[in-house]
XYZ file of C-alpha atoms in Angstrom:
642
model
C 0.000 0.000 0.000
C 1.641 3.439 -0.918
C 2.250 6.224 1.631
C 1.598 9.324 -0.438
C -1.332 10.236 -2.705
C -1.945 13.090 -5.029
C -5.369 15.504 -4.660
C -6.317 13.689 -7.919
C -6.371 10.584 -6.223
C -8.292 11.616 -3.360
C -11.355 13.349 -5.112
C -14.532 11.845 -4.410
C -13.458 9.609 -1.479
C -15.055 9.655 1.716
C -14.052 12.801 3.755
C -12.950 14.708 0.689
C -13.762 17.109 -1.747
C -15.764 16.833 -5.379
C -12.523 18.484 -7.018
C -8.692 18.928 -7.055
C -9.153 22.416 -5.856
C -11.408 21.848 -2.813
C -9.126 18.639 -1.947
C -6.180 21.030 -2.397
C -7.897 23.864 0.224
C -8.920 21.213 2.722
C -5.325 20.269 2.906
C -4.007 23.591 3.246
C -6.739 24.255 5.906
C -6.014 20.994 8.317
C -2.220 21.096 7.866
C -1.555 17.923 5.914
C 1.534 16.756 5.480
C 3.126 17.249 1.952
C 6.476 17.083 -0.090
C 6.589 17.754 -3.860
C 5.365 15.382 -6.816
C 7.900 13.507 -8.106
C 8.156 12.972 -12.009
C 6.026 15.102 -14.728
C 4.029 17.253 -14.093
C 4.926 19.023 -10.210
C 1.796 19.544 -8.002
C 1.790 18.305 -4.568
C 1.522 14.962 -2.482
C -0.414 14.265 0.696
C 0.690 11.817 3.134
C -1.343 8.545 4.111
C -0.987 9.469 7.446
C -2.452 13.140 7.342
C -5.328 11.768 5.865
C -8.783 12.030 7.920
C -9.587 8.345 9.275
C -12.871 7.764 7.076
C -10.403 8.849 3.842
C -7.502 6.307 5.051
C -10.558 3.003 5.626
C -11.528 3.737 2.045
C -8.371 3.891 0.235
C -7.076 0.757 2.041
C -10.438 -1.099 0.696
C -10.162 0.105 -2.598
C -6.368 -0.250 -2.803
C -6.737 -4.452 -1.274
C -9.891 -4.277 -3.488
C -8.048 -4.566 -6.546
C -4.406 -6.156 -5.255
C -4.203 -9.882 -5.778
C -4.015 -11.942 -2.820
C -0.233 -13.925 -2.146
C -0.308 -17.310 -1.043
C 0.546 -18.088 2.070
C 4.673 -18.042 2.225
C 6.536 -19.476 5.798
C 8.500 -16.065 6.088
C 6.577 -13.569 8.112
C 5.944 -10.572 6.128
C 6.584 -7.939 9.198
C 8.406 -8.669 12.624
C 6.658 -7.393 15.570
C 8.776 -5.675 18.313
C 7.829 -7.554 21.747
C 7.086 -4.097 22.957
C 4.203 -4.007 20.676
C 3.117 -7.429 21.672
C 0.634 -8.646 24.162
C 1.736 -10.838 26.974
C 0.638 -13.655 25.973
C -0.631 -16.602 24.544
C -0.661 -20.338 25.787
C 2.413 -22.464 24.503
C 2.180 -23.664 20.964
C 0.694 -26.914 20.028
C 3.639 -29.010 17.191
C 3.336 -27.485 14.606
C 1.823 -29.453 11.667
C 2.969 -29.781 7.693
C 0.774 -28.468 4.851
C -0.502 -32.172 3.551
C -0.849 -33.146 7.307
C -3.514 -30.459 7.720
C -7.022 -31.165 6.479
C -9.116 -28.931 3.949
C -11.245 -27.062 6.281
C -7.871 -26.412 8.133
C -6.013 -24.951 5.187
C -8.965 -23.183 4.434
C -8.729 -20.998 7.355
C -5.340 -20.768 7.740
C -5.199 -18.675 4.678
C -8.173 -16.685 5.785
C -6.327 -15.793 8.523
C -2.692 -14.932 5.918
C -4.800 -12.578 4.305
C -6.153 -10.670 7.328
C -2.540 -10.166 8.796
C -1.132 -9.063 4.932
C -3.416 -6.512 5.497
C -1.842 -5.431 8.599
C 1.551 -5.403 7.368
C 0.842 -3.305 4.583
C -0.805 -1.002 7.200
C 2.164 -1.666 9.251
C 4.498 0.203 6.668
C 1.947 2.780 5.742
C 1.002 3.896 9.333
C 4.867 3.013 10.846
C 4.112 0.588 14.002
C 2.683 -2.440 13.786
C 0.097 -1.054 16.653
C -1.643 0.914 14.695
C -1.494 -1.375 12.099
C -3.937 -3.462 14.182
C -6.059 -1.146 15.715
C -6.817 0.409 12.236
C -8.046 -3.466 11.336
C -10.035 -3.788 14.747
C -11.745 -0.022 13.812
C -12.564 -1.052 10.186
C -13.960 -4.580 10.955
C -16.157 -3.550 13.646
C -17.221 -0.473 11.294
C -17.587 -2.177 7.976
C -15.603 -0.627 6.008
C -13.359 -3.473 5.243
C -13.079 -4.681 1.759
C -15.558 -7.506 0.791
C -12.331 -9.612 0.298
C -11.279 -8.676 3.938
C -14.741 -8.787 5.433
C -15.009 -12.681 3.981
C -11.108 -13.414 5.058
C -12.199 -12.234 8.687
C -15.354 -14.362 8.507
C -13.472 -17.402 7.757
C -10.525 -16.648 9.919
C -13.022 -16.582 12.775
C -14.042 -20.067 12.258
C -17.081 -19.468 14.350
C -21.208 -20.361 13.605
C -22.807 -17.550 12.693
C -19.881 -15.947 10.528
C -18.680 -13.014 12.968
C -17.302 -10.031 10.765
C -15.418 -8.697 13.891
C -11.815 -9.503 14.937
C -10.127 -8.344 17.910
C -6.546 -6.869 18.528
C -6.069 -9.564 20.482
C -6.549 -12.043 18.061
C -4.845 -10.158 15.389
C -1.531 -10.191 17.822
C -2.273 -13.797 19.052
C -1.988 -14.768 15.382
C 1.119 -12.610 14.485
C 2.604 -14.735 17.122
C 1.415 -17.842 15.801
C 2.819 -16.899 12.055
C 6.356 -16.155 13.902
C 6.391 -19.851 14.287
C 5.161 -21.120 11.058
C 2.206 -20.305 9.017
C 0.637 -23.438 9.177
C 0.894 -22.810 12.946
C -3.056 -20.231 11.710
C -4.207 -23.346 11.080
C -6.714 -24.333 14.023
C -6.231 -27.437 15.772
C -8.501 -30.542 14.473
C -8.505 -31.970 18.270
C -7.997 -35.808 19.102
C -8.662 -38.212 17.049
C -11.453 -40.546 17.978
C -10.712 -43.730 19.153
C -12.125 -47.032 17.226
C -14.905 -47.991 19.427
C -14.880 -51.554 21.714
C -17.799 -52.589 19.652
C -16.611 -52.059 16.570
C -14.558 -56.013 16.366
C -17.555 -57.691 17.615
C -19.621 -56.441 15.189
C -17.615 -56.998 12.120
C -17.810 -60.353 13.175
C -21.115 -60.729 12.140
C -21.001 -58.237 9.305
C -18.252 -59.727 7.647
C -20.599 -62.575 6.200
C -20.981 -63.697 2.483
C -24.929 -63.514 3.313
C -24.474 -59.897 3.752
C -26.711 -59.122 6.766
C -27.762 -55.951 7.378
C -26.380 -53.642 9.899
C -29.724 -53.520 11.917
C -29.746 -57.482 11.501
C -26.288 -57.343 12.872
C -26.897 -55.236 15.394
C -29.944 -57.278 16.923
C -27.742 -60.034 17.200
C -24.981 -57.930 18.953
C -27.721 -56.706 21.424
C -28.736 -60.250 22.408
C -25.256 -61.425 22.729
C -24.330 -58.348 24.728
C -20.580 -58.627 24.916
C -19.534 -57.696 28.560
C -18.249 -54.269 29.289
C -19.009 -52.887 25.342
C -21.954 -49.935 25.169
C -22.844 -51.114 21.593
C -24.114 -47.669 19.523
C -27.394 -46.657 17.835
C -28.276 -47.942 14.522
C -27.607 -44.425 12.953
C -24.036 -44.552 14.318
C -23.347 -47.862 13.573
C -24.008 -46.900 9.836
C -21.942 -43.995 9.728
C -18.497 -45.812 11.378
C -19.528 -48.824 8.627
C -20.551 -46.479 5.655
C -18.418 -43.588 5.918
C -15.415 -44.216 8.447
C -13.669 -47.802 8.121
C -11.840 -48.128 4.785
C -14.335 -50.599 2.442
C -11.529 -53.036 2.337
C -12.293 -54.130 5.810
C -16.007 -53.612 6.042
C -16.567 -56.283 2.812
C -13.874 -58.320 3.452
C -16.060 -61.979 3.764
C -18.872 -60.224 2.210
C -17.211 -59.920 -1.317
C -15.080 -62.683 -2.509
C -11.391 -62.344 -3.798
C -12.923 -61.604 -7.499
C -15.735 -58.748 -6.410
C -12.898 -57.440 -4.120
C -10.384 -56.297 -7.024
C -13.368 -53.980 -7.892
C -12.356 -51.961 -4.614
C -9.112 -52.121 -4.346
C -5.670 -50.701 -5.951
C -5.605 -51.560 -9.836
C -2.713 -50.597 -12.461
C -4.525 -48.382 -14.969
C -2.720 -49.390 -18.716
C -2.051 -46.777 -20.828
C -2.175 -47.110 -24.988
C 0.795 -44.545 -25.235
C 3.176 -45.851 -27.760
C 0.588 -48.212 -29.585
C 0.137 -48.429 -33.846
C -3.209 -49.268 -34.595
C -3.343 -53.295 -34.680
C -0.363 -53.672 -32.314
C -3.282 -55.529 -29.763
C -6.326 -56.123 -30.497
C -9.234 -57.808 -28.229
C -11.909 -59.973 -29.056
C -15.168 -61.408 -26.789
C -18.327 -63.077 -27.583
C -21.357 -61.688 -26.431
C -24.860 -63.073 -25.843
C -26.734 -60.499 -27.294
C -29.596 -59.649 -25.159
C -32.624 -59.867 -26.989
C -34.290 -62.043 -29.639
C -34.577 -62.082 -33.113
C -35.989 -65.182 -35.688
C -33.645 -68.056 -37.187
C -33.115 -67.154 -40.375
C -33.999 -70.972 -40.812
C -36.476 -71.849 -38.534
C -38.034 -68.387 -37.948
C -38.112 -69.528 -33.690
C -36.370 -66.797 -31.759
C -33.182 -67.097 -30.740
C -30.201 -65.154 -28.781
C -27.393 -64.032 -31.358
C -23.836 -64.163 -31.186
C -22.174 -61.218 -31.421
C -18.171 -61.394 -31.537
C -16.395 -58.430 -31.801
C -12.879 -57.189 -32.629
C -11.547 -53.716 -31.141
C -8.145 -52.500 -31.672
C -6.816 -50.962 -28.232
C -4.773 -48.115 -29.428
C -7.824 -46.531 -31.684
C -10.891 -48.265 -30.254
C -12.334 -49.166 -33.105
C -14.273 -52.105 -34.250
C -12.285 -53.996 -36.782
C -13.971 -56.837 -37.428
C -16.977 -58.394 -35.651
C -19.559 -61.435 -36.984
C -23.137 -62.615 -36.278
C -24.146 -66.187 -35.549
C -27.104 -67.950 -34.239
C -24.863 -69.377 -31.517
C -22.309 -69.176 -29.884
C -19.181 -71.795 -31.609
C -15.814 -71.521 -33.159
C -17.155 -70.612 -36.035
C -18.483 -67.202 -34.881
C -14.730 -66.709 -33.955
C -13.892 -67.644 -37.316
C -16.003 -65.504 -39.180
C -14.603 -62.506 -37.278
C -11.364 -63.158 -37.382
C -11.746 -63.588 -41.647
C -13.589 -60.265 -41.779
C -10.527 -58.786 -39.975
C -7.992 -60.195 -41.675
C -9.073 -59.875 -44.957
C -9.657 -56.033 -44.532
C -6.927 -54.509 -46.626
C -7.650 -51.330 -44.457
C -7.007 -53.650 -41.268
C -4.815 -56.275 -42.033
C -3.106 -58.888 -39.572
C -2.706 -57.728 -35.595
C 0.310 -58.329 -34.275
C -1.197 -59.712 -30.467
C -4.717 -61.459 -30.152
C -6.160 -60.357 -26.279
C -9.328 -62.327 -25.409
C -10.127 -64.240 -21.993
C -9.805 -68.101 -21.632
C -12.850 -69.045 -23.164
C -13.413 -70.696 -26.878
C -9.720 -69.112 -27.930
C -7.724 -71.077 -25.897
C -9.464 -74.263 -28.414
C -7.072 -76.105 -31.042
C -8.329 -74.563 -33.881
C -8.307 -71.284 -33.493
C -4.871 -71.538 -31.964
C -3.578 -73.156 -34.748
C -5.000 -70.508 -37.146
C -3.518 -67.712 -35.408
C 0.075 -69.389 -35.493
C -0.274 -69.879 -39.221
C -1.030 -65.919 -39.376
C 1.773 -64.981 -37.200
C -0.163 -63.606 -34.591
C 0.964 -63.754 -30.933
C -1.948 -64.793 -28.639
C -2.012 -63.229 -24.657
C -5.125 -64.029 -22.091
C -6.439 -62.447 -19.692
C -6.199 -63.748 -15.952
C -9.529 -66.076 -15.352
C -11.700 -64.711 -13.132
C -10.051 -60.961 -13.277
C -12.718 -59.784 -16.002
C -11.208 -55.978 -15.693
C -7.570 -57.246 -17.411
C -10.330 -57.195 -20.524
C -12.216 -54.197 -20.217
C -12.076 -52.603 -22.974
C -13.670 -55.298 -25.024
C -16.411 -55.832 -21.496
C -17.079 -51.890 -22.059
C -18.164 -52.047 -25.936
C -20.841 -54.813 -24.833
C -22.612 -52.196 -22.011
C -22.167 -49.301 -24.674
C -22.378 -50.703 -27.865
C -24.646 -53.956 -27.745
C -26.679 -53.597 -24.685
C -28.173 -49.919 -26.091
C -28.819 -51.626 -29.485
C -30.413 -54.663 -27.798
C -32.564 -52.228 -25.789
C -34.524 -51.455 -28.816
C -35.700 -54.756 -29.689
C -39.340 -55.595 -29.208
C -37.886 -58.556 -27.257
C -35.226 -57.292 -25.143
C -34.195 -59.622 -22.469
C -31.998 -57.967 -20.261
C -31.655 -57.806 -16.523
C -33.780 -54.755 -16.026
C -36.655 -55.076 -18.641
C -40.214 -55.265 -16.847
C -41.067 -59.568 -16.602
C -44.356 -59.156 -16.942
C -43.967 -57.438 -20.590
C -41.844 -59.575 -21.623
C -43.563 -62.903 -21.107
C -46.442 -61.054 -22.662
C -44.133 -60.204 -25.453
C -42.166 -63.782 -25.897
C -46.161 -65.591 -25.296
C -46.946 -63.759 -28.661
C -43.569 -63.987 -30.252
C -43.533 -68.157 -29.907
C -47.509 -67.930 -31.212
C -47.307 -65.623 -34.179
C -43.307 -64.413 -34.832
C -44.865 -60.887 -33.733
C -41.642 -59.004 -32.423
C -38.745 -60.829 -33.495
C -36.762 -59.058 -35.822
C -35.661 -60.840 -38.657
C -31.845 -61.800 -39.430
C -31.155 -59.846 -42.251
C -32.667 -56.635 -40.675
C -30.636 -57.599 -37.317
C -26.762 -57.983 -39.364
C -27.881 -54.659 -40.571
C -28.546 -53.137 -37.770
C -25.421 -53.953 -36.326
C -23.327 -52.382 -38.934
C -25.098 -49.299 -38.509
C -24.468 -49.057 -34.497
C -20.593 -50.312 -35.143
C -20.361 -47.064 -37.959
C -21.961 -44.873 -35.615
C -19.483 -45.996 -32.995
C -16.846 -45.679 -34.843
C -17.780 -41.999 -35.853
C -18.354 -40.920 -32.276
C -15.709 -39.099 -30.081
C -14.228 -41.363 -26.982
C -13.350 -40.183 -23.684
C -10.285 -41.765 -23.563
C -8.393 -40.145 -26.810
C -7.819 -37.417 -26.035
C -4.967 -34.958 -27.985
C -4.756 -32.044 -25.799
C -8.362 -30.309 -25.536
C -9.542 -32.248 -28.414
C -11.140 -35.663 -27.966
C -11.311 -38.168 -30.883
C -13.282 -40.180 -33.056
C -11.883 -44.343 -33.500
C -12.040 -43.541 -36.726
C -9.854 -40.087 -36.692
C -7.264 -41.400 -34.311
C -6.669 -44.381 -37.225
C -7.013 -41.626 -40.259
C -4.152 -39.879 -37.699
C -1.999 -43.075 -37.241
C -2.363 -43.338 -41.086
C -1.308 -39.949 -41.683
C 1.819 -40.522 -39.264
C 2.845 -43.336 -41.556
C 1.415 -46.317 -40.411
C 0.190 -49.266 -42.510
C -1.290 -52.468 -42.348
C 0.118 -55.844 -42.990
C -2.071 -57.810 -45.159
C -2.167 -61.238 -46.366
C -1.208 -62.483 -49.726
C -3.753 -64.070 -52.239
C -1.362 -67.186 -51.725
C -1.854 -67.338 -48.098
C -5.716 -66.894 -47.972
C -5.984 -71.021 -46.939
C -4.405 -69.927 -43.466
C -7.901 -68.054 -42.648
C -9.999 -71.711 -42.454
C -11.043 -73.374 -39.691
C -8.583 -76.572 -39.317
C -7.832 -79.607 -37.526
C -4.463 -82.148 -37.203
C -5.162 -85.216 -38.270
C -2.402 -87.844 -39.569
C -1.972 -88.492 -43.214
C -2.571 -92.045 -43.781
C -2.369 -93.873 -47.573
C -2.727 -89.953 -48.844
C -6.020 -89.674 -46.882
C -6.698 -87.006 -44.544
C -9.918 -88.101 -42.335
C -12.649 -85.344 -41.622
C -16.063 -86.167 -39.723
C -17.745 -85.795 -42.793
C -15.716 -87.302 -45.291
C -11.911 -88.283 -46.310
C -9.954 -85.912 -48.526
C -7.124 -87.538 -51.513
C -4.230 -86.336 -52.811
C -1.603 -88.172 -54.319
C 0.894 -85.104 -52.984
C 0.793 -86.520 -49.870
C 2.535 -89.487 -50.125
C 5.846 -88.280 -48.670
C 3.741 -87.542 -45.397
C 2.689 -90.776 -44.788
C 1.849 -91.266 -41.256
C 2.696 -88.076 -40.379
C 0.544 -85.313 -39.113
C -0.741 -82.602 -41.226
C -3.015 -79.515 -40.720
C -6.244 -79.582 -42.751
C -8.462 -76.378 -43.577
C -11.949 -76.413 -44.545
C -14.276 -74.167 -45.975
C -17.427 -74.665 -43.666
C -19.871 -73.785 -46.207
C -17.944 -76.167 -49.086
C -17.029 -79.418 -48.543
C -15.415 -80.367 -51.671
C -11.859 -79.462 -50.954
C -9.579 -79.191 -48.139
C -6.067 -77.350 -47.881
C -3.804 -79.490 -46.614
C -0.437 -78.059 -44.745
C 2.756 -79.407 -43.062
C 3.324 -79.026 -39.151
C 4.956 -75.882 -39.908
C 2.765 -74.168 -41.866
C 3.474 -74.735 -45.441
C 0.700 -75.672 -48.172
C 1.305 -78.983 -49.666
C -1.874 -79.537 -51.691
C -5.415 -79.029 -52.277
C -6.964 -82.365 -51.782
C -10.700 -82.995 -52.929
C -13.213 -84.877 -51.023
C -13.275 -88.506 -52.286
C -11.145 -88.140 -55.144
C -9.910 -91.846 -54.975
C -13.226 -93.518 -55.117
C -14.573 -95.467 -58.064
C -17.614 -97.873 -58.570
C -17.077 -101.557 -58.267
C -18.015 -101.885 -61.560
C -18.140 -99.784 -64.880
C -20.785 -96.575 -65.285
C -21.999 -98.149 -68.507
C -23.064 -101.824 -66.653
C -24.456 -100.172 -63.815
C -26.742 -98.106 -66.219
C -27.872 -101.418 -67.815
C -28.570 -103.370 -65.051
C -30.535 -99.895 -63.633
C -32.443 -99.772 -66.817
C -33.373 -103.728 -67.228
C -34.657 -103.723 -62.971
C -36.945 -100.564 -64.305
C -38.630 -102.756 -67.102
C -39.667 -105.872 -65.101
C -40.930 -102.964 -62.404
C -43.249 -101.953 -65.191
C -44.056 -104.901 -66.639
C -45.137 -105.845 -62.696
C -47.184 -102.838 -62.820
C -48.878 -103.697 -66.069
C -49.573 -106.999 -64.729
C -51.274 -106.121 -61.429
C -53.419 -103.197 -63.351
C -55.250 -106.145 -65.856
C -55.954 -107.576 -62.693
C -57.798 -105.029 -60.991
C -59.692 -103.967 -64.284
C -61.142 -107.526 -64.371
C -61.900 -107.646 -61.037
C -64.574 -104.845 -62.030
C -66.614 -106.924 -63.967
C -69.811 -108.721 -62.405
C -70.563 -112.213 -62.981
C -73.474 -113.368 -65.574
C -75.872 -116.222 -64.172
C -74.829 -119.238 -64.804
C -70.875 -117.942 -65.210
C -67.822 -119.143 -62.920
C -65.324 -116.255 -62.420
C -61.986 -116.672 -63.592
C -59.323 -117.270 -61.309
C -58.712 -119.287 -58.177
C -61.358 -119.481 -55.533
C -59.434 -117.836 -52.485
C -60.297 -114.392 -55.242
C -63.723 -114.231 -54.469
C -64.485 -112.069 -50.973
C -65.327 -114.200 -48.426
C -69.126 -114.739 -47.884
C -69.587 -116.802 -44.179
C -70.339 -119.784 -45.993
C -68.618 -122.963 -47.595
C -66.994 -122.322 -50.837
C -67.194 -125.909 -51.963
C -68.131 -126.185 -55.747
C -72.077 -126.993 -56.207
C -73.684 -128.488 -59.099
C -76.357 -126.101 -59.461
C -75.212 -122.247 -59.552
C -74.965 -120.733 -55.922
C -75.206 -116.972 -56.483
C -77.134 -115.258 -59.914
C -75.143 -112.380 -59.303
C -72.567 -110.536 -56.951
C -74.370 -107.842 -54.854
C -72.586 -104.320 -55.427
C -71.508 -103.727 -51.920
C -69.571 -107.398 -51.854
C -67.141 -105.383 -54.945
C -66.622 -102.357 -52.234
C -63.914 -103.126 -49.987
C -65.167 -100.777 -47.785
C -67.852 -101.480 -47.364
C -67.825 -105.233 -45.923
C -66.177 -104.583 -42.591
C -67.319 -108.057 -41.199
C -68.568 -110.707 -42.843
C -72.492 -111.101 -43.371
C -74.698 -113.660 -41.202
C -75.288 -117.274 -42.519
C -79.208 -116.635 -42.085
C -78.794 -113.041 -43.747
C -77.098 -114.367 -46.916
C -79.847 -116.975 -47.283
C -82.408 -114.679 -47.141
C -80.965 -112.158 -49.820
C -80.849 -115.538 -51.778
């Protein structure tokens, strides 16, 4: 704060004059002090100290008004002679560091910094630190403190209510305690409470995989009544649990080792350094709603398997089954790989589910790609990959008619899934679904992530990759010669030039060097009728066709004429039994036998003996419907009709 002020300066304030001239005659009148202007322009200066008291409060506001505060520094800014001090205070407590203190601590201890700059500045302004203070005391009680002042003294007091008042006592008390240190204006945080007795008894029965509550807990604390232990109120009980032990201890036995890691320390992994496809990460996911078989039309739960590259984020590759299987795997793997954009990824992350199997470990050896897993049971190693299911899937599953999730409404959705198994109302067809999906991964893809960040600027997958690009990264892709490494394949040994498969057994006359040894064999699911066949380190020795060493036992030519001679005795047969049915339509003529053997005729309930006078004149019509005789007739009946 300066000691000398011009009658420019002073115009206007409290206690003076509305212009230079009247400022200029009140100081002549009241005897201020004055020495010359120094620099341009000559004229006169008035000192601080001449200044009436009402003109001195308001220049010190507006002067602090518009001076920065300093932080608080460990050097006192103005010694106080002990003449000037009052007798004093009680010894100081040790004196505590600045990350030993707690907020609310630091928080008034530069409340307080800031009240006693003030009265050093006064202190060289008004020459003894004495007046310094009582010029503080006079303002605070008067108001006429800056607002910056009047809130430091409000938080220096540290009182309820907010008192906007502060002693000379207090101001010398805390010159003292600045002498020391200036931590030492921090306020003491008193003891620390002790754990209470009942505090091991009860985490006894809190610390339970059952996870009682703490009122449960505490009922059974209350009838157990452990001697000498004043067990606390429900409300306090929650508030050491909840707020005061570390969470490590209160779930310990209530969370096992694997929910644990979710509380406790964790290495955060950082992509710095990464090319796009230096890692990528794959999972399967059980897509949460239903859709119709693109065969069968019943609903089922789709596959979804998805490839992410780490340092980028985006989706490389990702298929769509109606199950989960290898194949699934497969097909996203091919979609990645054959991406010229993409290319082959150096390290394969996934957990220790279907990729740990045979064949899709042998398929990423013959691409050269190193495969890593997660830890089992430590489903954080992977979440990056766990993250794109809850924002990527889940929202797309969401608007299905026949969402299945965790929190859809039950009653809805058996409603929904009733009328879905009745009619197909609701289930999205397969086509429509694979479509979908490519427009949620694009949209992904297009949409800024939180964690690339350049500066300021946050980043779309597909920027960060255009940026990589840019920097002079490219892919490594596979050559047309090496597209066999992308099938599915199994090891099998190589016996006579066969190669067995479940479904059939492949020739080749190429592998006859390999005889009884073992060979990799890649199929085409969807195509049976070759296989690529490849040594145990990689290399393609042929393309071997399914069955090509079968023949007929005998020539095509007999076969056909043995094939077409069975066909004409089946029609001659044929011809035969249809002559026999068209006479059968005929009725007899009196006095006429019917041709043929007597077991032809239907069966009458009588003796079919031969008579010498004619039995029957003619055959009644229903006897010639076979379906119409269901049992045969009644002896007296028949002789009757006769």
């Amino acid at each position: 704060m300066r000691s000398w002020y011009t009658a420019s300066e002073l115009v206007g304030l409290p206690g003076m004059g509305a212009s230079r001239r009247a400022v200029s005659r009140q100081a002549a009148r009241e005897g201020w002090a004055s020495r010359k202007r120094q620099g341009r322009g000559g004229g006169k200066e008035y000192a601080f100290a001449s200044l009436p008291i009402e003109t001195q409060n308001a220049l010190i506001a507006r002067d602090f008004a518009a001076k920065p505060l300093a932080a608080p520094t460990e050097t006192p800014l103005a010694v106080i002679p002990e003449t000037q001090m009052l007798p004093a205070v009680r010894e100081p407590r040790a004196v505590k560091t600045n990350a030993e203190l707690k907020g609310w601590q630091r928080e008034i201890r530069d409340a307080r910094a800031t009240v006693l700059a003030l009265v050093d500045d006064l202190t060289r302004t008004l020459g003894t630190t004495r007046k310094a203070v009582e010029r503080v005391e006079a303002m605070a009680k008067s108001g006429t403190l800056s607002p910056i002042h009047t809130d430091a003294v409000v938080r220096a007091n540290a009182r309820n209510g907010g008192a906007r008042t502060v002693s000379a006592a207090t101001l010398y008390r805390w010159l003292q305690l600045r002498a020391i240190s200036v931590h030492a204006l921090a306020p003491d945080a008193g003891p620390e409470r002790d754990q209470p007795a009942w505090i091991p008894y009860f985490l006894e029965l809190y610390q339970d995989p059952a996870k009682p509550s703490i009122a449960a807990c505490l009922r059974r604390l209350r009838r157990a009544q452990p001697p000498g232990v004043e067990l606390p109120s429900e409300r306090s009980a929650s508030s050491w649990i909840n707020d005061r032990l570390p969470k490590s201890i209160t779930q310990y036995g209530r969370m096992g080792t694997r929910a644990r890691r979710a509380i406790r320390p964790f290495t955060r992994r950082t992509t710095d350094g990464l090319w796009p496809m230096d890692i990528v990460a794959v999972d399967g996911h059980a897509f949460k709603g239903y859709i119709a078989h693109p065969a069968s039309g019943k609903r089922i739960h789709p596959e979804v398997t998805t490839y992410i590259d780490i340092a980028t984020r985006r989706i490389v590759g990702y298929s769509v089954w109606v199950s989960e299987s290898a194949y699934a795997i497969w097909l996203a793997l091919r979609q990645v790989v054959l991406n010229p954009q993409v290319g082959i990824p150096a390290m394969h992350y996934s957990d220790n589910g279907a990729y740990k199997g045979e064949q899709h470990r042998f398929l990423l050896e013959r691409l050269g790609i190193t495969q890593e897993f997660s830890r089992p049971g430590n489903p954080q190693a992977n979440g990056v990959i766990e993250r794109i299911n809850r924002t990527l899937w889940l929202p797309l599953a969401k608007q299905l008619p026949l969402y299945s999730g965790k929190d859809m409404d039950k009653e809805a959705f058996k409603r929904r899934k009733d009328r879905a198994d009745k009619t197909g109302a609701g289930l999205v067809g397969y086509a429509d679904f694979v479509a979908g999906c490519a427009e949620a991964v694009a949209e992904y893809n297009a949409r800024e992530h939180s964690s690339l960040r350049r500066g300021r600027e946050r980043l779309s997958p597909n920027a960060a990759w255009a940026r990589a690009v840019e920097e002079g990264w490219q892919p490594t892709t596979l050559d047309s010669d090496d597209l066999h490494d992308l099938l599915p394949s199994e090891v099998r040994v190589c016996r006579r030039c066969e190669v067995p498969l479940p479904w059939g057994i492949y020739f080749s006359r190429e592998l006859e060097p390999y005889e009884g040894q073992r060979v990799h064999i890649g199929y085409e699911p969807a195509d049976s009728a070759r296989a690529w066949i490849s040594d145990q380190d990689g290399r393609l020795i042929c393309v071997a066709e399914l069955g090509a060493n079968q023949r007929s036992y005998q020539p095509v030519t007999a076969i056909e004429k043995a094939r077409e001679k069975r066909g004409t005795e089946k029609v001659k047969r044929l011809e035969r039994r249809i002559e026999r049915a068209r006479a059968e339509e005929t009725p007899l003529l009196e006095g006429r036998v019917l041709e043929g053997e007597a077991s032809d005729l239907p069966y009458l309930g009588f003796s079919t003996e031969p008579s010498p006078t004619p039995v029957l004149t003619a055959i009644p019509s229903a006897a010639l419907d076979p379906t119409a005789v269901s049992a045969p007739p009644e002896p007296a009946r028949v002789a009757a009709e006769l």
